Amino acid sequence: MKNKYILKIRINDVFLSKFTNKMQFIINTTDDKSSARAGTITTDHGIIETPIFMPVGTVGAVKAVHIKSVKDEIKAQIILGNTYHLYLRPGVEVLEAAGGIHRFNGWEKPVLTDSGGFQVFSLSHKRKIKPEEGVWFQSHIDGSRHLFSPEKVIDIERIIGADIMMAFDECTPYPCEFDYAKNSMLITHNWLERCITRFNQTEPKYGYRQTLFPIVQGSVFKDLRIKSAEFIASMNCEGNAIGGVSVGEPTELMYEMTDICCQILPKDKPRYLMGVGTPANILENIAMGIDMFDCVMPTRNGRNGMIFTWEGVLNMRNEKWKFDFTPLDKNSDLIADQEYTRAYLRHLYTANEMLGPMIGSLHNLHFYLDLIKTARLKIQEGTFTQWKNQIIPKISQRL
Amino acid sequence: MKNKYILKIRINDVFLSKFTNKMQFIINTTDDKSSARAGTITTDHGIIETPIFMPVGTVGAVKAVHIKSVKDEIKAQIILGNTYHLYLRPGVEVLEAAGGIHRFNGWEKPVLTDSGGFQVFSLSHKRKIKPEEGVWFQSHIDGSRHLFSPEKVIDIERIIGADIMMAFDECTPYPCEFDYAKNSMLITHNWLERCITRFNQTEPKYGYRQTLFPIVQGSVFKDLRIKSAEFIASMNCEGNAIGGVSVGEPTELMYEMTDICCQILPKDKPRYLMGVGTPANILENIAMGIDMFDCVMPTRNGRNGMIFTWEGVLNMRNEKWKFDFTPLDKNSDLIADQEYTRAYLRHLYTANEMLGPMIGSLHNLHFYLDLIKTARLKIQEGTFTQWKNQIIPKISQRL
């Protein structure tokens, strides 16, 4: 009965969203003691239960994990692709010929594309910002020269065919001077207006809806974050993001900036905190009203042998696991966590076997999704804040 | 009804094999037009249907493939481990504490361990053969000095706990002079006697049976191969192997040597051709009476983007697949072959994404197992030779 009821609600969501031609965001529960909320986002590729973590699929593949496992084992509801990477490889001709990213990689659920602002800033060579134009950069792969303008990025994201497209921003580095941050923020705002114009002038290519999220910048300066959040909010997009965090600033500053932005960004729209973070970061930011997260940490750390669990963080290369023949994670329902032992996984990392990073990535992503699913449940049960404060010291400790 | 009958036969096999305390090899069908045969080998970890291909699990892990996939997707019946690698990492203390390789890596089906003769020859540094002792070598990992003697190798294989242990041999390089090959062969024969003595003096450690296979050497010299095969046959082991092939010699010479050896090695025992080979090599050697194969080709080539199919060999890095959105292999029942397209796989290799080698390894191993299972079926149907001659040009062509 319960399942039927949920199914009915979902069908209604989808119906409603088709009818209004908008992405639907419904808040089901709000937490009494924090700004956390549990909700659902409805896209043409399915429903996303928020708060949600989005595995990073840089070039259209979640590193070291089969697409089927992302769906069936990790149970991801949405994955992220990178416009910068997908533009360079496989390129827009291939993506367009395929019929968009979902048909290209076989992932049938929602996709969000990062706009490339962060990658142009962190990866490419000889970056040159010409605000009226965009950014000229050299590919990190072959040194070839390219221009990303707000218009071009929107065109590329239309071709990639993500359900949620991010506006093209200038990702402010940390640390930076107030004047640099202010100027950078103004460029982002100007580019956003151009992105919105282009978005409104163009249509989705593959018959399903796409939406555009703008990005708050402003580095660690309160005044700028307030200005930026107000500007972003005034654009009245279907969801909003906070960028320029998790770029090296102290955690407390990140929390402060999130809090400031969340107080301004509209409550009735999903809020996405870009590139964050550790399990503790995620729970603290949920408490401030964030609904969506992405981060390379579970996959990158998984490749390096750092394993997140409900008991704490394990460095699998450590000698201490050498004779530990217990399952990798006894608290998990992931088959790999029961079938592989800690001693075996340590051996795989030590011997540089690909299976080590494969298990680590699968496990960590499964843990992140399990963590955020549990957070959602606790919000619905009304025990989120208490649970969060109890669990954070435990999951953050090094074992 | 048919399944029940097969089950009954299998239970009887296991019963019989327990009763006699020997590995059982039963030949079910022999081919009229060749020396091919279809049979079953019964071990305490289950039945192996021959001819069989054994995926290589060098350090106790099949590269880039989850253990569960080796079992459920590739449907491997036996995997191979390397004594040299397992001895260096994780080391015998770990393997013994785990209770043997099956409990260490979670693979519950049969395991065969290569003795390390080939790796000492191909991987280690400053190798020094002292026939009376064994081989002194330096680890390729940290340069540490070790001795492999026939006795020590048997002791290590007892600890690893493989169902089928290989005798310690001197793998003769190619090309080499007759005198070198002869001397090398004599060392192998002498070491075999020491291996058998040690094997008979020791007991399995984990409550299930282990058996020892000797290895024919003799390079590409007919006289030596005949002498060696006769000597090996006279040892009356439960199965026999042919080594020192696939080391750079022309394919025709490999076939000639296999043929000579198979005519001498007893018909009623499994014959294992070590380190072979391409799909065509496997079918031709089955025709000469080989029952067991192992080779790194499906995984190594899979990592590099070379894909074996029933239609021929695909180089996935080739530009020609860029816009090919058809399934990787439409003739396969592997989920990955249906869910991933050629264009997507090409993209993954081009972008150096780990998922590329993961898909390639999974696919190629599945193809090898499918190939050999089909060969077995054709032997049983009495159409093996005709089928083999038809199929070889097709599967060998470059697409």
Coordinates of N, CA, C and O in Angstrom, one line a residue, chain B residues 196-295:
Chain B
I196 N 58.0 -33.4 -6.4 CA 57.1 -34.5 -6.1 C 57.4 -35.1 -4.7 O 56.5 -35.4 -3.9
T197 N 58.7 -35.2 -4.4 CA 59.1 -35.7 -3.1 C 58.5 -34.8 -2.0 O 57.9 -35.3 -1.1
R198 N 58.7 -33.5 -2.2 CA 58.2 -32.6 -1.2 C 56.7 -32.6 -1.1 O 56.1 -32.6 0.0
F199 N 56.1 -32.7 -2.3 CA 54.6 -32.8 -2.3 C 54.1 -34.0 -1.5 O 53.1 -33.9 -0.7
N200 N 54.8 -35.1 -1.7 CA 54.3 -36.3 -1.0 C 54.6 -36.3 0.5 O 54.0 -37.0 1.2
Q201 N 55.6 -35.5 0.8 CA 56.0 -35.4 2.3 C 55.0 -34.5 3.0 O 55.1 -34.4 4.3
T202 N 54.3 -33.7 2.3 CA 53.5 -32.6 3.0 C 52.0 -32.9 2.7 O 51.6 -33.6 1.9
E203 N 51.2 -32.1 3.5 CA 49.8 -32.3 3.5 C 49.1 -31.0 3.1 O 49.7 -29.9 3.5
P204 N 47.9 -31.0 2.5 CA 47.2 -29.8 2.4 C 46.9 -29.2 3.7 O 46.8 -29.9 4.7
K205 N 46.8 -27.8 3.8 CA 46.7 -27.1 5.1 C 45.2 -26.8 5.4 O 45.0 -26.5 6.6
Y206 N 44.3 -26.9 4.5 CA 43.0 -26.3 4.8 C 41.9 -27.3 4.6 O 40.7 -26.9 4.4
G207 N 42.2 -28.6 4.6 CA 41.2 -29.6 4.6 C 40.6 -30.0 3.2 O 39.7 -30.9 3.1
Y208 N 41.1 -29.5 2.1 CA 40.7 -29.9 0.8 C 41.9 -30.4 0.0 O 43.1 -30.0 0.4
R209 N 41.7 -31.2 -1.0 CA 42.8 -31.8 -1.7 C 43.5 -30.8 -2.6 O 42.9 -29.8 -3.1
Q210 N 44.8 -31.0 -2.8 CA 45.6 -30.3 -3.8 C 46.3 -31.3 -4.7 O 46.5 -32.4 -4.2
T211 N 46.5 -30.9 -5.9 CA 47.2 -31.9 -6.8 C 48.4 -31.1 -7.5 O 48.4 -29.9 -7.5
L212 N 49.3 -31.9 -8.0 CA 50.5 -31.3 -8.6 C 50.6 -31.6 -10.0 O 50.6 -32.8 -10.4
F213 N 50.8 -30.6 -10.9 CA 51.0 -30.8 -12.3 C 52.4 -30.6 -12.7 O 53.0 -29.5 -12.4
P214 N 53.1 -31.5 -13.4 CA 54.5 -31.2 -13.9 C 54.4 -30.5 -15.2 O 53.4 -30.5 -15.9
I215 N 55.5 -29.9 -15.6 CA 55.6 -29.1 -16.9 C 56.6 -29.6 -17.8 O 57.8 -29.8 -17.5
V216 N 56.2 -29.9 -19.1 CA 57.1 -30.3 -20.2 C 57.9 -29.0 -20.6 O 57.3 -28.0 -20.8
Q217 N 59.2 -29.1 -20.8 CA 60.0 -28.0 -21.4 C 60.7 -28.6 -22.6 O 60.2 -29.6 -23.2
G218 N 61.7 -27.9 -23.1 CA 62.4 -28.4 -24.3 C 62.4 -27.5 -25.4 O 62.8 -27.8 -26.6
S219 N 62.0 -26.2 -25.2 CA 62.0 -25.2 -26.2 C 61.4 -25.7 -27.5 O 60.3 -26.4 -27.4
V220 N 61.9 -25.3 -28.7 CA 61.3 -25.7 -29.9 C 62.0 -26.9 -30.6 O 61.9 -27.1 -31.8
F221 N 62.7 -27.7 -29.7 CA 63.5 -28.8 -30.3 C 62.7 -30.1 -30.0 O 62.4 -30.5 -28.9
K222 N 62.3 -30.7 -31.2 CA 61.4 -31.9 -31.1 C 62.0 -33.0 -30.2 O 61.3 -33.5 -29.4
D223 N 63.3 -33.3 -30.4 CA 63.9 -34.4 -29.6 C 63.7 -34.1 -28.1 O 63.4 -35.0 -27.3
L224 N 64.0 -32.8 -27.7 CA 63.9 -32.5 -26.3 C 62.4 -32.6 -25.8 O 62.2 -33.0 -24.7
R225 N 61.5 -32.0 -26.6 CA 60.1 -32.1 -26.3 C 59.6 -33.5 -26.1 O 58.9 -33.8 -25.1
I226 N 60.1 -34.4 -27.0 CA 59.7 -35.8 -26.8 C 60.3 -36.4 -25.5 O 59.5 -37.0 -24.7
K227 N 61.6 -36.2 -25.3 CA 62.2 -36.7 -24.1 C 61.5 -36.1 -22.8 O 61.2 -36.8 -21.9
S228 N 61.2 -34.8 -22.9 CA 60.6 -34.2 -21.7 C 59.2 -34.7 -21.5 O 58.8 -35.0 -20.4
A229 N 58.4 -34.8 -22.5 CA 57.0 -35.3 -22.4 C 57.0 -36.7 -21.9 O 56.2 -37.1 -21.0
E230 N 58.0 -37.5 -22.3 CA 58.1 -38.9 -21.8 C 58.4 -39.0 -20.4 O 57.8 -39.7 -19.6
F231 N 59.4 -38.1 -20.0 CA 59.8 -38.0 -18.6 C 58.6 -37.6 -17.7 O 58.2 -38.2 -16.7
I232 N 57.9 -36.5 -18.2 CA 56.8 -35.9 -17.4 C 55.7 -37.0 -17.3 O 55.1 -37.2 -16.2
A233 N 55.4 -37.7 -18.4 CA 54.3 -38.7 -18.4 C 54.7 -39.8 -17.4 O 53.8 -40.3 -16.7
S234 N 55.9 -40.1 -17.3 CA 56.3 -41.3 -16.4 C 56.2 -40.9 -14.9 O 56.2 -41.8 -14.1
M235 N 56.0 -39.6 -14.6 CA 55.8 -39.2 -13.2 C 54.5 -39.6 -12.7 O 54.2 -39.5 -11.5
N236 N 53.5 -39.8 -13.6 CA 52.2 -40.3 -13.3 C 51.4 -39.3 -12.4 O 50.8 -39.7 -11.4
C237 N 51.5 -38.0 -12.7 CA 50.8 -37.0 -11.9 C 49.3 -37.0 -12.4 O 49.0 -37.7 -13.4
E238 N 48.5 -36.3 -11.8 CA 47.0 -36.3 -12.1 C 46.7 -35.4 -13.3 O 45.6 -35.4 -13.8
G239 N 47.6 -34.6 -13.7 CA 47.5 -33.8 -14.9 C 48.8 -33.3 -15.4 O 49.8 -33.4 -14.6
N240 N 49.0 -32.9 -16.6 CA 50.3 -32.5 -17.1 C 50.2 -31.2 -17.9 O 49.2 -30.9 -18.5
A241 N 51.3 -30.4 -17.8 CA 51.3 -29.1 -18.5 C 52.5 -29.0 -19.5 O 53.5 -29.7 -19.4
I242 N 52.2 -28.2 -20.5 CA 53.3 -27.9 -21.5 C 53.7 -26.4 -21.3 O 52.8 -25.5 -21.4
G243 N 54.9 -26.2 -20.9 CA 55.4 -24.8 -20.7 C 56.4 -24.4 -21.7 O 56.7 -25.1 -22.7
G244 N 57.0 -23.2 -21.6 CA 58.0 -22.7 -22.5 C 57.5 -22.4 -23.9 O 58.2 -22.4 -24.8
V245 N 56.1 -22.3 -24.0 CA 55.6 -21.9 -25.3 C 55.0 -20.4 -25.1 O 55.0 -19.9 -24.0
S246 N 54.7 -19.8 -26.2 CA 54.1 -18.4 -26.2 C 55.2 -17.5 -25.6 O 54.8 -16.6 -24.8
V247 N 56.5 -17.8 -25.9 CA 57.5 -16.9 -25.4 C 58.2 -16.2 -26.5 O 59.4 -15.8 -26.4
G248 N 57.6 -16.1 -27.7 CA 58.1 -15.4 -28.8 C 58.4 -16.3 -30.0 O 58.7 -15.8 -31.1
E249 N 58.2 -17.6 -29.9 CA 58.4 -18.5 -31.1 C 57.3 -18.3 -32.1 O 56.2 -17.9 -31.7
P250 N 57.5 -18.7 -33.3 CA 56.5 -18.6 -34.4 C 55.3 -19.6 -34.0 O 55.6 -20.6 -33.4
T251 N 54.1 -19.2 -34.4 CA 52.9 -19.9 -34.0 C 53.0 -21.4 -34.5 O 52.6 -22.3 -33.8
E252 N 53.5 -21.6 -35.7 CA 53.6 -22.9 -36.3 C 54.5 -23.8 -35.4 O 54.1 -25.0 -35.2
L253 N 55.6 -23.3 -34.9 CA 56.4 -24.1 -34.0 C 55.7 -24.4 -32.7 O 55.8 -25.5 -32.1
M254 N 54.9 -23.4 -32.2 CA 54.1 -23.7 -31.0 C 53.2 -24.9 -31.2 O 53.1 -25.8 -30.4
Y255 N 52.5 -24.8 -32.4 CA 51.5 -25.9 -32.7 C 52.3 -27.3 -32.8 O 51.8 -28.3 -32.3
E256 N 53.4 -27.2 -33.4 CA 54.2 -28.5 -33.6 C 54.6 -29.0 -32.3 O 54.5 -30.3 -32.0
M257 N 55.1 -28.2 -31.4 CA 55.5 -28.7 -30.1 C 54.3 -29.2 -29.3 O 54.4 -30.3 -28.6
T258 N 53.2 -28.5 -29.3 CA 52.0 -29.0 -28.6 C 51.6 -30.4 -29.1 O 51.3 -31.3 -28.3
D259 N 51.6 -30.5 -30.4 CA 51.2 -31.8 -31.0 C 52.1 -32.9 -30.6 O 51.6 -34.0 -30.2
I260 N 53.4 -32.7 -30.6 CA 54.3 -33.7 -30.2 C 54.1 -34.1 -28.7 O 54.0 -35.3 -28.4
C261 N 53.9 -33.1 -27.9 CA 53.7 -33.4 -26.5 C 52.4 -34.1 -26.2 O 52.3 -35.0 -25.4
C262 N 51.3 -33.7 -26.9 CA 50.0 -34.3 -26.7 C 50.0 -35.7 -27.1 O 49.2 -36.5 -26.6
Q263 N 50.8 -36.1 -28.1 CA 50.9 -37.5 -28.5 C 51.5 -38.4 -27.5 O 51.3 -39.6 -27.5
I264 N 52.3 -37.8 -26.6 CA 53.0 -38.5 -25.6 C 52.3 -38.5 -24.2 O 52.1 -39.4 -23.5
L265 N 51.8 -37.3 -23.9 CA 51.2 -37.1 -22.5 C 49.9 -37.9 -22.5 O 49.1 -37.9 -23.5
P266 N 49.7 -38.6 -21.4 CA 48.5 -39.6 -21.3 C 47.2 -38.9 -21.7 O 46.9 -37.8 -21.2
K267 N 46.4 -39.7 -22.4 CA 45.1 -39.2 -22.9 C 44.1 -39.0 -21.7 O 43.2 -38.2 -21.8
D268 N 44.2 -39.9 -20.7 CA 43.2 -39.9 -19.6 C 43.5 -38.9 -18.5 O 42.9 -38.9 -17.5
K269 N 44.4 -37.9 -18.8 CA 44.7 -36.9 -17.8 C 44.6 -35.5 -18.5 O 44.9 -35.4 -19.7
P270 N 44.2 -34.5 -17.7 CA 44.1 -33.2 -18.3 C 45.4 -32.7 -18.8 O 46.4 -32.9 -18.2
R271 N 45.4 -32.0 -19.9 CA 46.6 -31.3 -20.5 C 46.4 -29.8 -20.5 O 45.4 -29.3 -21.0
Y272 N 47.4 -29.2 -19.9 CA 47.3 -27.7 -19.7 C 48.5 -27.0 -20.5 O 49.6 -27.3 -20.3
L273 N 48.1 -26.2 -21.5 CA 49.1 -25.4 -22.3 C 49.2 -24.0 -21.7 O 48.3 -23.2 -21.7
M274 N 50.4 -23.8 -21.1 CA 50.6 -22.6 -20.3 C 50.8 -21.3 -21.1 O 51.6 -21.2 -22.0
G275 N 50.0 -20.3 -20.8 CA 50.2 -18.9 -21.3 C 49.7 -18.7 -22.8 O 50.1 -17.7 -23.4
V276 N 48.9 -19.6 -23.3 CA 48.3 -19.5 -24.6 C 46.9 -19.2 -24.6 O 46.1 -19.8 -23.8
G277 N 46.4 -18.3 -25.4 CA 47.0 -17.5 -26.4 C 45.9 -16.7 -27.1 O 44.9 -16.3 -26.5
T278 N 46.0 -16.5 -28.4 CA 44.9 -15.8 -29.1 C 43.7 -16.7 -29.2 O 43.8 -18.0 -29.0
P279 N 42.5 -16.2 -29.6 CA 41.4 -17.1 -29.8 C 41.7 -18.3 -30.8 O 41.3 -19.4 -30.5
A280 N 42.4 -17.9 -31.9 CA 42.7 -18.9 -32.9 C 43.7 -20.0 -32.3 O 43.5 -21.2 -32.4
N281 N 44.7 -19.5 -31.5 CA 45.6 -20.4 -30.9 C 44.9 -21.4 -30.0 O 45.2 -22.6 -29.9
I282 N 43.9 -20.9 -29.3 CA 43.2 -21.8 -28.3 C 42.4 -22.9 -29.1 O 42.5 -24.1 -28.7
L283 N 41.7 -22.5 -30.1 CA 41.0 -23.5 -30.9 C 41.9 -24.5 -31.5 O 41.6 -25.7 -31.5
E284 N 43.0 -24.1 -32.1 CA 43.9 -25.0 -32.7 C 44.5 -26.0 -31.7 O 44.7 -27.2 -32.0
N285 N 44.8 -25.5 -30.5 CA 45.4 -26.3 -29.5 C 44.4 -27.3 -28.9 O 44.8 -28.4 -28.5
I286 N 43.2 -26.8 -28.8 CA 42.1 -27.8 -28.4 C 42.1 -29.0 -29.4 O 42.0 -30.1 -28.9
A287 N 42.2 -28.7 -30.6 CA 42.2 -29.7 -31.7 C 43.3 -30.7 -31.5 O 43.2 -31.9 -31.9
M288 N 44.4 -30.3 -30.8 CA 45.5 -31.2 -30.6 C 45.4 -32.0 -29.3 O 46.3 -32.8 -28.9
G289 N 44.4 -31.6 -28.5 CA 44.1 -32.4 -27.3 C 44.4 -31.6 -26.0 O 44.5 -32.2 -24.9
I290 N 44.5 -30.3 -26.1 CA 44.7 -29.5 -24.9 C 43.3 -29.3 -24.2 O 42.3 -29.0 -24.9
D291 N 43.4 -29.3 -22.9 CA 42.1 -29.2 -22.1 C 42.1 -27.9 -21.3 O 41.0 -27.4 -20.9
M292 N 43.2 -27.3 -21.0 CA 43.3 -26.1 -20.1 C 44.2 -25.0 -20.7 O 45.3 -25.3 -21.2
F293 N 43.7 -23.8 -20.5 CA 44.5 -22.6 -21.0 C 44.5 -21.5 -20.0 O 43.5 -21.4 -19.2
D294 N 45.5 -20.7 -20.0 CA 45.5 -19.4 -19.3 C 46.3 -18.4 -20.2 O 47.2 -18.8 -21.0
C295 N 45.9 -17.2 -20.1 CA 46.7 -16.2 -20.9 C 46.3 -14.8 -20.4 O 45.1 -14.5 -20.0

